[in-house]
Amino acid sequence: MTKTFRRSYQSFSFLFVLNWDFLLFFGATALAIGGWAVVVSM
């Protein structure tokens, strides 16, 4: 029981890290696009 729970917890934390990395990349891309739009509109 404990081993299965630990395995599921590891997979969940791994997915969370992947999603965090993806969200960070998405946020940086959105900031870059927003800054480029501001520079173009000036």
PDB file of C-alpha atoms in Angstrom:
ATOM      1  CA  MET A   1       0.000   0.000   0.000  1.00  0.00           C
ATOM      2  CA  THR A   2       2.703   2.453   0.968  1.00  0.00           C
ATOM      3  CA  LYS A   3       4.849   1.553  -2.037  1.00  0.00           C
ATOM      4  CA  THR A   4       1.953   2.112  -4.451  1.00  0.00           C
ATOM      5  CA  PHE A   5       1.122   5.418  -2.813  1.00  0.00           C
ATOM      6  CA  ARG A   6       4.736   6.536  -3.051  1.00  0.00           C
ATOM      7  CA  ARG A   7       4.877   5.582  -6.732  1.00  0.00           C
ATOM      8  CA  SER A   8       1.696   7.515  -7.523  1.00  0.00           C
ATOM      9  CA  TYR A   9       3.037  10.477  -5.553  1.00  0.00           C
ATOM     10  CA  GLN A  10       6.288  10.419  -7.534  1.00  0.00           C
ATOM     11  CA  SER A  11       4.428  10.335 -10.847  1.00  0.00           C
ATOM     12  CA  PHE A  12       2.159  13.168  -9.686  1.00  0.00           C
ATOM     13  CA  SER A  13       5.102  15.336  -8.614  1.00  0.00           C
ATOM     14  CA  PHE A  14       6.827  14.557 -11.929  1.00  0.00           C
ATOM     15  CA  LEU A  15       3.740  15.680 -13.868  1.00  0.00           C
ATOM     16  CA  PHE A  16       3.508  18.788 -11.693  1.00  0.00           C
ATOM     17  CA  VAL A  17       7.132  19.681 -12.465  1.00  0.00           C
ATOM     18  CA  LEU A  18       6.495  19.190 -16.183  1.00  0.00           C
ATOM     19  CA  ASN A  19       3.390  21.379 -16.059  1.00  0.00           C
ATOM     20  CA  TRP A  20       5.264  24.036 -14.051  1.00  0.00           C
ATOM     21  CA  ASP A  21       8.031  24.099 -16.658  1.00  0.00           C
ATOM     22  CA  PHE A  22       5.429  24.356 -19.441  1.00  0.00           C
ATOM     23  CA  LEU A  23       3.570  27.149 -17.625  1.00  0.00           C
ATOM     24  CA  LEU A  24       6.831  29.036 -17.078  1.00  0.00           C
ATOM     25  CA  PHE A  25       7.721  28.713 -20.776  1.00  0.00           C
ATOM     26  CA  PHE A  26       4.198  29.780 -21.784  1.00  0.00           C
ATOM     27  CA  GLY A  27       4.367  32.832 -19.495  1.00  0.00           C
ATOM     28  CA  ALA A  28       7.766  33.859 -20.872  1.00  0.00           C
ATOM     29  CA  THR A  29       6.494  33.504 -24.443  1.00  0.00           C
ATOM     30  CA  ALA A  30       3.393  35.574 -23.636  1.00  0.00           C
ATOM     31  CA  LEU A  31       5.570  38.281 -22.061  1.00  0.00           C
ATOM     32  CA  ALA A  32       7.860  38.320 -25.112  1.00  0.00           C
ATOM     33  CA  ILE A  33       4.887  38.612 -27.491  1.00  0.00           C
ATOM     34  CA  GLY A  34       3.352  41.374 -25.347  1.00  0.00           C
ATOM     35  CA  GLY A  35       6.609  43.330 -25.227  1.00  0.00           C
ATOM     36  CA  TRP A  36       7.069  42.950 -28.987  1.00  0.00           C
ATOM     37  CA  ALA A  37       3.513  44.242 -29.563  1.00  0.00           C
ATOM     38  CA  VAL A  38       4.208  47.260 -27.342  1.00  0.00           C
ATOM     39  CA  VAL A  39       7.425  48.035 -29.233  1.00  0.00           C
ATOM     40  CA  VAL A  40       5.661  47.711 -32.595  1.00  0.00           C
ATOM     41  CA  SER A  41       2.774  49.946 -31.513  1.00  0.00           C
ATOM     42  CA  MET A  42       5.124  52.733 -30.369  1.00  0.00           C
TER      43      MET A  42
END
